Structures are given as C-alpha cells and as structure tokens.
PDB file of C-alpha atoms and ligand atoms in Angstrom:
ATOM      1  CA  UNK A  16      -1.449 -15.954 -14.618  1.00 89.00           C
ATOM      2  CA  UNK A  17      -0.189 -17.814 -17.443  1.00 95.00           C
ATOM      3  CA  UNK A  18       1.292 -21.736 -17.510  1.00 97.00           C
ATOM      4  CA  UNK A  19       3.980 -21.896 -20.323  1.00 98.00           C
ATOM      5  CA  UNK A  20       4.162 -25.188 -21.606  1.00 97.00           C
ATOM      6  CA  UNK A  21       7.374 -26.356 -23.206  1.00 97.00           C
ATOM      7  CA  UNK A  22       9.050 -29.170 -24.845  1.00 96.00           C
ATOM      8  CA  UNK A  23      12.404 -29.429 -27.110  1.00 95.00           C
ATOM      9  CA  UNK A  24      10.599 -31.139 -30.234  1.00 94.00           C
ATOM     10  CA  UNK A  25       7.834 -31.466 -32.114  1.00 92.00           C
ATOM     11  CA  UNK A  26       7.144 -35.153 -31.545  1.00 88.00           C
ATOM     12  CA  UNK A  27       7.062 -34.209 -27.441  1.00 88.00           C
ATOM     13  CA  UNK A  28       4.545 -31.742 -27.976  1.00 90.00           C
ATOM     14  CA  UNK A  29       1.978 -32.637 -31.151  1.00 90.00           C
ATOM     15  CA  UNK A  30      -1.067 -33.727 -28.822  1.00 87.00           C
ATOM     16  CA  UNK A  31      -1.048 -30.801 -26.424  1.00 87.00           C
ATOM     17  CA  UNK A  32      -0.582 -28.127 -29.527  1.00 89.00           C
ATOM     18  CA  UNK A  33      -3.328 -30.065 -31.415  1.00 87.00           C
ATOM     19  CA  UNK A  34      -5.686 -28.716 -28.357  1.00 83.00           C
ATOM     20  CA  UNK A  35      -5.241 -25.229 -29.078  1.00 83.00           C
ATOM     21  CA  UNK A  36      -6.467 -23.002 -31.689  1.00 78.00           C
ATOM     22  CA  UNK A  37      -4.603 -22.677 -34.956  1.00 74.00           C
ATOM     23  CA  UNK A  38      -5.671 -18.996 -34.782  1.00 74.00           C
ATOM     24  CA  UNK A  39      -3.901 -18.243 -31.406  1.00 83.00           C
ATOM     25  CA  UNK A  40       0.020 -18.782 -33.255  1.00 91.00           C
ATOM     26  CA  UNK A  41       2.589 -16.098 -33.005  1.00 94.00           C
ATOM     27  CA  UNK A  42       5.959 -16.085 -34.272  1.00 96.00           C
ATOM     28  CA  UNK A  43       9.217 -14.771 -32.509  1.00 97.00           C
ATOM     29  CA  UNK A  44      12.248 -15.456 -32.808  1.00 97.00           C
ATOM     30  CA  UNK A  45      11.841 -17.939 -35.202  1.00 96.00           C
ATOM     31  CA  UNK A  46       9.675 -19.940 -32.649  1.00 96.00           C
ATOM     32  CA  UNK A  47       5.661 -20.495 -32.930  1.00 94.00           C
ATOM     33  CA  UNK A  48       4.139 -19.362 -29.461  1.00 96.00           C
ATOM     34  CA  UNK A  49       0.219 -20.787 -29.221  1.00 95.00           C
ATOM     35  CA  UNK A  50      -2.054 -19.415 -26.542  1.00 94.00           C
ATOM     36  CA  UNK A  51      -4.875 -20.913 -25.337  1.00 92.00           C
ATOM     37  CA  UNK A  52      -7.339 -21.713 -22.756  1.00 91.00           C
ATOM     38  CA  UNK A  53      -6.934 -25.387 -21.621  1.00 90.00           C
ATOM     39  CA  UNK A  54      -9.063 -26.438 -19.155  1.00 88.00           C
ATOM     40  CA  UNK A  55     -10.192 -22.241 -17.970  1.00 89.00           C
ATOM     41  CA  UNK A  56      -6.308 -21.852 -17.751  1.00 92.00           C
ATOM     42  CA  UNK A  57      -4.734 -19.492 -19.820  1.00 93.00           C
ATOM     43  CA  UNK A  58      -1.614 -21.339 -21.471  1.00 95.00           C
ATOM     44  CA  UNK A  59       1.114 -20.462 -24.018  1.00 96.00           C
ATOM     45  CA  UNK A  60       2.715 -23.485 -25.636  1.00 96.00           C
ATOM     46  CA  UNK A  61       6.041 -23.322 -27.675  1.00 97.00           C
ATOM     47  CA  UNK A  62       8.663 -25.608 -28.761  1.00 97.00           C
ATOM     48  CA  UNK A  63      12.082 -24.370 -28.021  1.00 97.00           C
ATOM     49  CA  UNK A  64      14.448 -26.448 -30.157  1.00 96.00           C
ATOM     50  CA  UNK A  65      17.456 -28.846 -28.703  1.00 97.00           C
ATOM     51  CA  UNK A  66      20.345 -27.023 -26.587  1.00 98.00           C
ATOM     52  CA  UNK A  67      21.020 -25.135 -23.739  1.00 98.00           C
ATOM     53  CA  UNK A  68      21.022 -21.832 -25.416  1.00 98.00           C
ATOM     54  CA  UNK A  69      17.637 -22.524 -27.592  1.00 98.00           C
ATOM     55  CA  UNK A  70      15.862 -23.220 -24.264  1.00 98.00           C
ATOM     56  CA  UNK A  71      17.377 -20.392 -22.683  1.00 98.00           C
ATOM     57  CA  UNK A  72      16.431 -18.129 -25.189  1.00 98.00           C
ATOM     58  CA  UNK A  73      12.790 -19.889 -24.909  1.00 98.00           C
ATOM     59  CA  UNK A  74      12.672 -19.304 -21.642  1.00 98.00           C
ATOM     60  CA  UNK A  75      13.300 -16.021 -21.523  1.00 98.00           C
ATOM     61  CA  UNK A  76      10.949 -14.741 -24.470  1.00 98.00           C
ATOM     62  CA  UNK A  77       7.951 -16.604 -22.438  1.00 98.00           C
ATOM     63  CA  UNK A  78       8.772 -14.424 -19.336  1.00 98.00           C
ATOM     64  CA  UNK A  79       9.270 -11.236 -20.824  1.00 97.00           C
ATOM     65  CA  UNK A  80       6.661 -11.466 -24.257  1.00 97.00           C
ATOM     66  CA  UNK A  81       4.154 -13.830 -22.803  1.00 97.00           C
ATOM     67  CA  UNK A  82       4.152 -12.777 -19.125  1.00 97.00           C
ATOM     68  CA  UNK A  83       4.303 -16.334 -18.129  1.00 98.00           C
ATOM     69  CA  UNK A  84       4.617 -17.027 -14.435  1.00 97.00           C
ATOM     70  CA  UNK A  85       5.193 -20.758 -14.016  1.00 98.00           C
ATOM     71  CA  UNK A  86       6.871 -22.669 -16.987  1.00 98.00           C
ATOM     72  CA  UNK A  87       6.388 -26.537 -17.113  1.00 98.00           C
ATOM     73  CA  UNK A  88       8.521 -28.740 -19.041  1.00 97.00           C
ATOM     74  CA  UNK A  89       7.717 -31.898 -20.618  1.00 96.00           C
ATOM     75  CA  UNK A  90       9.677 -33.801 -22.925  1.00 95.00           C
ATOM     76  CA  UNK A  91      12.267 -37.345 -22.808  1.00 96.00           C
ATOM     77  CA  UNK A  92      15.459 -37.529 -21.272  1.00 97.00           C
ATOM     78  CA  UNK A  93      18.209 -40.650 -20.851  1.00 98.00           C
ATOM     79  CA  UNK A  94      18.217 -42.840 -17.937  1.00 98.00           C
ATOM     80  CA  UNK A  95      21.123 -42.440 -15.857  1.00 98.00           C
ATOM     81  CA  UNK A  96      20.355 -43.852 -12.286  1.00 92.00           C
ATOM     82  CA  UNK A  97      20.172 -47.309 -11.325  1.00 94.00           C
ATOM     83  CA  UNK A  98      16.470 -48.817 -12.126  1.00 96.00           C
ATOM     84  CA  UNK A  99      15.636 -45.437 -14.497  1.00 98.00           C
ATOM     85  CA  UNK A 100      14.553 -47.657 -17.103  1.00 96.00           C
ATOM     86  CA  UNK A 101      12.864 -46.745 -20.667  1.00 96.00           C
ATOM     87  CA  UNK A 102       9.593 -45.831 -20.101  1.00 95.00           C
ATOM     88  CA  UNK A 103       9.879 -45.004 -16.480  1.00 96.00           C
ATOM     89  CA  UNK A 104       9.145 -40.809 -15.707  1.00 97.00           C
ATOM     90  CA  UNK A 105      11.728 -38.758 -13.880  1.00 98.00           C
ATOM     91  CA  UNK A 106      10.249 -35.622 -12.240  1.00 98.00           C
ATOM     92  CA  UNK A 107      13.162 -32.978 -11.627  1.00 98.00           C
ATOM     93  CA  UNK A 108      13.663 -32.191  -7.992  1.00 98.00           C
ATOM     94  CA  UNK A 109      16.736 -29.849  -9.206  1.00 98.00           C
ATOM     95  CA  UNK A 110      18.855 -29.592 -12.343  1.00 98.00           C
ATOM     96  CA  UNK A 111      22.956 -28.909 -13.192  1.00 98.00           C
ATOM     97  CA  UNK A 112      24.916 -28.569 -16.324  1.00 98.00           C
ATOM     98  CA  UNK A 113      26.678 -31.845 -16.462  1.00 98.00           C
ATOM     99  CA  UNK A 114      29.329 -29.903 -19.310  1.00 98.00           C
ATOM    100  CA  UNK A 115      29.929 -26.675 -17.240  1.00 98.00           C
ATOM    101  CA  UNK A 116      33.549 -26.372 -15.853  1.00 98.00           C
ATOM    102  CA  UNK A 117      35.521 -23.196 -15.236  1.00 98.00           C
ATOM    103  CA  UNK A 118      37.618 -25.460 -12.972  1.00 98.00           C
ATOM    104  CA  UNK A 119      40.230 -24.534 -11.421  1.00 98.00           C
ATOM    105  CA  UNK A 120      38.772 -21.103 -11.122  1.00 98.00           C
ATOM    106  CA  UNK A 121      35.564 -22.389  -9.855  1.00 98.00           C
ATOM    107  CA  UNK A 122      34.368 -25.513  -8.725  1.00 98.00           C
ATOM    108  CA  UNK A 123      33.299 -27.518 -12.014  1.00 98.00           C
ATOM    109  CA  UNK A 124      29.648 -27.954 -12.756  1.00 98.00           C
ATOM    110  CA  UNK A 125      29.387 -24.407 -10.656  1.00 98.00           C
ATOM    111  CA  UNK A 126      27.942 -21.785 -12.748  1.00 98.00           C
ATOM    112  CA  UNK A 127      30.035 -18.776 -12.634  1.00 98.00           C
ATOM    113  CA  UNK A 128      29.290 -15.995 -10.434  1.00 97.00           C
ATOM    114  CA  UNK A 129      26.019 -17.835  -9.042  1.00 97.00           C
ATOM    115  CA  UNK A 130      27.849 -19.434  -6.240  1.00 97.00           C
ATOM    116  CA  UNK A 131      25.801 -22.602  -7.282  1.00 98.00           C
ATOM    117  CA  UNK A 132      25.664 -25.748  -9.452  1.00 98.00           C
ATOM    118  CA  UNK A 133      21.963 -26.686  -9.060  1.00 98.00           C
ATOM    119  CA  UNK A 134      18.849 -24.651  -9.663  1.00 98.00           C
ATOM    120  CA  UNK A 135      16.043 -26.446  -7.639  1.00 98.00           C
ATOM    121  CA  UNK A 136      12.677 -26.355  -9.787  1.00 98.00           C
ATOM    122  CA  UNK A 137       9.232 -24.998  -7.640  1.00 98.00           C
ATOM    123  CA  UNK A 138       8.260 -27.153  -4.743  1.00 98.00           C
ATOM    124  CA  UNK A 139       4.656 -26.758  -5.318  1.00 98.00           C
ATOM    125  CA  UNK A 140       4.513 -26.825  -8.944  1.00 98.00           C
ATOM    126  CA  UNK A 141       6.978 -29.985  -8.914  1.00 98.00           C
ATOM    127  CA  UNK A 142       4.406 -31.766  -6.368  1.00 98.00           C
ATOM    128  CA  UNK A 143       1.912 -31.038  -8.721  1.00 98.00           C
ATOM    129  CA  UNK A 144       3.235 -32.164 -11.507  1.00 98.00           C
ATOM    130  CA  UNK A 145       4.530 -35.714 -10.063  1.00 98.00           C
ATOM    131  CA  UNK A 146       0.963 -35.860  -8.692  1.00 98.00           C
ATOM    132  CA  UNK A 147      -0.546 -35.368 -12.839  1.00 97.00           C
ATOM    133  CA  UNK A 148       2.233 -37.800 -13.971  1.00 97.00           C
ATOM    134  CA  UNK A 149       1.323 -40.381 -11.335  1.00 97.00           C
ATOM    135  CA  UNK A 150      -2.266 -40.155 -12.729  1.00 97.00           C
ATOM    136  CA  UNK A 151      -1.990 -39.839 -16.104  1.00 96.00           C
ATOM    137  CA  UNK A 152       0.339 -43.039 -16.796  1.00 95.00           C
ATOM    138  CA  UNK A 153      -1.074 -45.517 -13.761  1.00 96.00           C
ATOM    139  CA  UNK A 154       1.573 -48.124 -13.107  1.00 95.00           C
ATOM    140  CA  UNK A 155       4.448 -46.147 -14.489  1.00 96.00           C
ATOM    141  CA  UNK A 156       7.075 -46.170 -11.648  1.00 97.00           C
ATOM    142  CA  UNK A 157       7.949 -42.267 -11.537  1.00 97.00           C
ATOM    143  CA  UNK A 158      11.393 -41.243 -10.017  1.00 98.00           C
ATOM    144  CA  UNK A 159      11.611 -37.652  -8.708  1.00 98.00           C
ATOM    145  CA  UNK A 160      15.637 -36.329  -8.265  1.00 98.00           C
ATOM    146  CA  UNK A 161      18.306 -34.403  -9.962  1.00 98.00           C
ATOM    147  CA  UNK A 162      18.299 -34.094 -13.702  1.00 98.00           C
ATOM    148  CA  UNK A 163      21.350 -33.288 -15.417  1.00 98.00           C
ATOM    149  CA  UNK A 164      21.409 -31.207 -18.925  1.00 98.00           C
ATOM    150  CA  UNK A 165      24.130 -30.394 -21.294  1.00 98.00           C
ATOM    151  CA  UNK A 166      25.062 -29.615 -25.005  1.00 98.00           C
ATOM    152  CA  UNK A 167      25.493 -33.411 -25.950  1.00 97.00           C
ATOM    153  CA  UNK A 168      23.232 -36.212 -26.954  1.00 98.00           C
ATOM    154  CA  UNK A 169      24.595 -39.307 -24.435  1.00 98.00           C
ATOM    155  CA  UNK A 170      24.932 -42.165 -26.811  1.00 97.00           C
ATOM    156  CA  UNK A 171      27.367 -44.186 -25.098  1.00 98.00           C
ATOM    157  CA  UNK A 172      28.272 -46.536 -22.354  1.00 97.00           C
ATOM    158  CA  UNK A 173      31.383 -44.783 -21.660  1.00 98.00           C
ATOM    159  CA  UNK A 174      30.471 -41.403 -21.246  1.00 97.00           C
ATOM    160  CA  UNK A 175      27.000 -42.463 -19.869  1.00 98.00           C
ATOM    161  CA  UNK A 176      28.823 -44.508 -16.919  1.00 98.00           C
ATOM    162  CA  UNK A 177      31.733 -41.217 -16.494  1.00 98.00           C
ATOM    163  CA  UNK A 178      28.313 -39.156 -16.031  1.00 98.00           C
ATOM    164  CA  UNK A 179      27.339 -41.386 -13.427  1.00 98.00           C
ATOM    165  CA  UNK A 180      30.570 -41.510 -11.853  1.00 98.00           C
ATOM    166  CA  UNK A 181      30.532 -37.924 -11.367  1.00 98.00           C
ATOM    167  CA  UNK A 182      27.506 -36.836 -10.473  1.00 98.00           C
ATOM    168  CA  UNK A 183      26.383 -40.927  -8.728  1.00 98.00           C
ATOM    169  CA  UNK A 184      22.681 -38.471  -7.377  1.00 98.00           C
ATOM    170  CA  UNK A 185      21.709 -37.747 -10.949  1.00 98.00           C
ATOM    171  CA  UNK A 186      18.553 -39.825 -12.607  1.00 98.00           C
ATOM    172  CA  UNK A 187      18.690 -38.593 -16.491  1.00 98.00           C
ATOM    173  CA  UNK A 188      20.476 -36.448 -18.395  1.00 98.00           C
ATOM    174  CA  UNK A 189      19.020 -34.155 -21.643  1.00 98.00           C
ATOM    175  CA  UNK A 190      19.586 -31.113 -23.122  1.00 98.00           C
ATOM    176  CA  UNK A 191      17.965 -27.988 -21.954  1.00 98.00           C
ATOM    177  CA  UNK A 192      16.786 -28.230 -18.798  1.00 98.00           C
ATOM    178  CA  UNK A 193      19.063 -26.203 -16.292  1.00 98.00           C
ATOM    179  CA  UNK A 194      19.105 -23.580 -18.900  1.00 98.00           C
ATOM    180  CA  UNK A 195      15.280 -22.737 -18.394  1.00 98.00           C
ATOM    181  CA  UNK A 196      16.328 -23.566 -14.296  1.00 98.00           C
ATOM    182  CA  UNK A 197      18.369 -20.958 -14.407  1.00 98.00           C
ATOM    183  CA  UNK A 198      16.304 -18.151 -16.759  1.00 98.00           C
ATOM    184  CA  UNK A 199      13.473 -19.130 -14.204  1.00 98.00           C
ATOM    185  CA  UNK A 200      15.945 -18.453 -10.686  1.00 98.00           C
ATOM    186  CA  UNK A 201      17.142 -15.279 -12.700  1.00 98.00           C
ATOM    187  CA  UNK A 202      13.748 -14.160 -13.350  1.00 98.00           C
ATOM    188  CA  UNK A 203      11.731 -15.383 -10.163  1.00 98.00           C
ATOM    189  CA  UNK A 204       9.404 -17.429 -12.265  1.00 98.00           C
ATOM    190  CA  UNK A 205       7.799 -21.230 -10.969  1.00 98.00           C
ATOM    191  CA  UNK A 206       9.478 -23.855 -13.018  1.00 98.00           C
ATOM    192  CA  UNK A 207       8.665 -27.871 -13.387  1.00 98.00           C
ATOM    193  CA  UNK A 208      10.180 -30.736 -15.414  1.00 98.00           C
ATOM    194  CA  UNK A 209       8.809 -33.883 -16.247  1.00 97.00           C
ATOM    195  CA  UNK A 210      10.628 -36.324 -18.562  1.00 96.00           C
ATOM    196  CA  UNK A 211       9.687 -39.638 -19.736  1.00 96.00           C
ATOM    197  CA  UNK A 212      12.467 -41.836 -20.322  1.00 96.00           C
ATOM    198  CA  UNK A 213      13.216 -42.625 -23.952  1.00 96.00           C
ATOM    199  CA  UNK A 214      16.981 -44.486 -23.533  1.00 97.00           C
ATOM    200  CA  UNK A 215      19.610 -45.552 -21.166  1.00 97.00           C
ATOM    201  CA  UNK A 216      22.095 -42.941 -22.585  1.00 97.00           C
ATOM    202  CA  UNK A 217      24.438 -45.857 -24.173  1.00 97.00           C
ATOM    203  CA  UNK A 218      25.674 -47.242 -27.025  1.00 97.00           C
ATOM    204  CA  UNK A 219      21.674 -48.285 -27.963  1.00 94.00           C
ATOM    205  CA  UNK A 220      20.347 -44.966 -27.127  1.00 94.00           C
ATOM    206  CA  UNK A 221      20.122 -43.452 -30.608  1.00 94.00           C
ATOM    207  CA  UNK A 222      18.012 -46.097 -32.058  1.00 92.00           C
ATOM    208  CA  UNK A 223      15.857 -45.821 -28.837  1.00 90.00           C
ATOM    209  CA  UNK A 224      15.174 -42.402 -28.483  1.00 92.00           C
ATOM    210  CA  UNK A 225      13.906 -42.420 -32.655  1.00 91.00           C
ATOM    211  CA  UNK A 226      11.348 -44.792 -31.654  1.00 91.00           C
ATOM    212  CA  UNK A 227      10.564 -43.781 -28.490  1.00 89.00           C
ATOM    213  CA  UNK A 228       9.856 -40.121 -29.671  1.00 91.00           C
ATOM    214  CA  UNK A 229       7.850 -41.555 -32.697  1.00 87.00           C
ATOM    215  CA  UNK A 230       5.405 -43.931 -30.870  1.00 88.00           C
ATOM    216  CA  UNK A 231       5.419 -42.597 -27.433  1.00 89.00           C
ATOM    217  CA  UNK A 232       6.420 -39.170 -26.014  1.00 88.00           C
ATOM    218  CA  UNK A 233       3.816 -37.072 -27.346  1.00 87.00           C
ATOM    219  CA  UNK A 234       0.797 -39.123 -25.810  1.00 89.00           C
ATOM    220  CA  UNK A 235       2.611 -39.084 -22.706  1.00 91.00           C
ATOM    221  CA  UNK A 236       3.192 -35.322 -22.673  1.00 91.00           C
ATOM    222  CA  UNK A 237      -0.622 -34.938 -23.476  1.00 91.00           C
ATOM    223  CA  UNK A 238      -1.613 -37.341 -20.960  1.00 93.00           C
ATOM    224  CA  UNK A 239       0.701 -35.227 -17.862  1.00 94.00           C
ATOM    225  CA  UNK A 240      -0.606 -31.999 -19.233  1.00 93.00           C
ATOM    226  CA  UNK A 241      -4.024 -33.060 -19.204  1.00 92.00           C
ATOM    227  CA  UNK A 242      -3.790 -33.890 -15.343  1.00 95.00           C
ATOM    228  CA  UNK A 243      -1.605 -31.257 -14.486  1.00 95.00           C
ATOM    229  CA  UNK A 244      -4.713 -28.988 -15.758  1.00 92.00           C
ATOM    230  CA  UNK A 245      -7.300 -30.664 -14.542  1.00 89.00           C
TER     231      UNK A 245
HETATM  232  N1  ADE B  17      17.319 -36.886 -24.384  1.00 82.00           N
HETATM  233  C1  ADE B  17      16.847 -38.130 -24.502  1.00 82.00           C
HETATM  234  N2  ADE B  17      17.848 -39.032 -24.478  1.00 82.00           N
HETATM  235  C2  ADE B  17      18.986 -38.316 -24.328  1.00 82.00           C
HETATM  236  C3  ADE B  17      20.365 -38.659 -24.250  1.00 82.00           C
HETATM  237  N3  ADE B  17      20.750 -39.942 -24.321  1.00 82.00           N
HETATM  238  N4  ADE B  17      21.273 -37.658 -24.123  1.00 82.00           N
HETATM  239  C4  ADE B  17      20.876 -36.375 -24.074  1.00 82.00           C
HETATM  240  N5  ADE B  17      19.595 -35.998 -24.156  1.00 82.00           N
HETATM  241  C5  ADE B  17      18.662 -36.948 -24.276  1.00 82.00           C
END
C-alpha cells in the first residue's frame, strides 16, 4: 500500500519533501520520486511539473514504477465560485477539462471515447482528506465541489467570468488535475485533491499566485499532509 503524494511545484511541496530522507530520491523521467515512511505509512512524493500532460505522465509512472494505490494531490488553484476567496481550500468532489472540445462530434468538455466529462475523485479518500484539511488550517472555510483543469494559467476577468458562465458548478480552476482523474479511472487507483486558493483567476491573479506560492502554499500542503497521515 503506498500513498503518492503530489503537487505541480516546488514551492507546494518543500515542507512535506523536507520530511523524507535525502537518501530515498530516484530519478525518472526527468522527475525526482522520494519514498518514505511518514507517520508508519509508506509514501512516494514527486513533483510533476505544470500541465495536463506532465501530470498525466506523473500519474502514470507512480502507478506503474511505484505501485502506488491511492494518489493525493495537494497544491493551489484559482477561485472560480462565488465566496472561493484567496486563502479559502477547495476539496475536489470531481474534476473536467475546462479546454477539451471535440464539439460538434462530441459534446464539448466530453473526453472522447469515455462517454464522460467528469472523473469523480475517491469517496473515502476525499472524506478523508477534507476531514485533514479541516484540521490542519482551523477556521479556514473549506469548499468541497467540482474543480476544473486545463492547459492555461486564468489571469483574467474575462475568461475567468466565460469559465464561470460555462461550467456556473465549478469552484477553481488549475492545471493538472483531471489529467491524474483520469490516469487514476483508467488505472483503478484512489485519487484526492486538495487545493488552497492562491487567486481569483483575474486580471490580479498573477501577482497573487507569486506571493501566495512564496509565503503560503507549502506550509499549508505540510499542514493537510500531516493530518491526512496522522
Ligand atoms: N493555479 C493557481 N491559480 C491558477 C489560475 N489562475 N489558473 C490556472 N491555474 C492556477
């Protein structure tokens, strides 16, 4: 039984890999996998780089090298929904790929050949992991919902209110996401996502998300992961 533990960037990440044993690193793929024992669990951390097809590729090197059976992410996203402020968490009930459209052949947002659009993540393991976030960050209002992911960092009013326009259920939008949701479906492995919020995906969110990622996100990370284990 091994918990994969993922995040996009370094500054998401730092305090969790700083628990584990510099002796433990292996490289594929261009990627540094540490494995661990956190808390009597056996773990393999990894960061997976920004995209769709990075975390895909993540994703699927964790199932098939590193045998991992549940994969956790935890990382920021932008605040779509109403009252998803910065700061606030968003715990993925499901995810979609907000750029996806093979319209009019299918439906857009539907991923070819799947029949679907969204990829729910693990009940159990989602539960969980809203529980550890709850904990960890006391007084943190913590929305749990849809999550939408695609190739594009959302840096404007105008294409953050068109995302919310089409897709009015989704909380926060980032960039890898359904990828892993859908390596995970493919590959019948457990999968959780927790995101703090760094920006409100608009014309501000650039300068946010630097300084959100540079004070913030990696204590938080630390701080769900340590609960989640506990
Ligand atoms: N991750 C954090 N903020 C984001 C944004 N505004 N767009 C895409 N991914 C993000």
């Amino acid at each position: 039984m091994t918990l994969a533990i993922v995040s996009a960037m370094h500054e998401e990440l730092a305090a969790v890999l700083a628990l584990l044993p510099h002796e433990s690193r292996q490289q594929v793929a261009g990627r540094e996998f540490w494995r661990g024992r956190l808390h009597g669990q056996e773990v393999v951390a990894v960061l997976s780089r920004i995209g769709k097809v990075a975390a895909a590729t993540t994703a699927t090197l964790l199932v098939e090298r590193f045998a991992a059976d549940r994969i956790v992410f935890t990382g920021v996203a932008g605040g779509l929904g109403p009252g998803v402020e910065v700061g606030h968490v968003v715990v993925a009930d499901g995810f979609l790929q907000h750029d996806l459209d093979a319209s009019p052949l299918f439906p857009r947002h539907e991923v070819p050949l799947y029949g679907i659009s969204r990829f729910p993540t693990d009940p159990a393991l989602t539960a969980r992991l809203a529980a550890a976030a709850a904990r960890a960050l006391p007084g943190t209002p913590v929305h749990r919902g849809l999550v939408v992911s695609g190739d594009r960092f959302v840096a404007t009013g105008a294409e953050s209110r068109a995302l919310q326009a089409a897709l009015p259920d989704a909380l926060a939008v980032e960039m890898e996401g359904a990828a892993i949701a859908q390596v995970c479906h493919d590959c019948g492995v457990a999968f959780a996502a927790v995101r703090t919020v760094s920006d409100r995906a608009d014309d501000q969110a650039h300068v946010d998300f630097s300084r959100f990622v540079r004070e913030v996100a990696s204590r938080h990370s630390a701080a769900i992961v340590r609960e989640l284990l506990a």
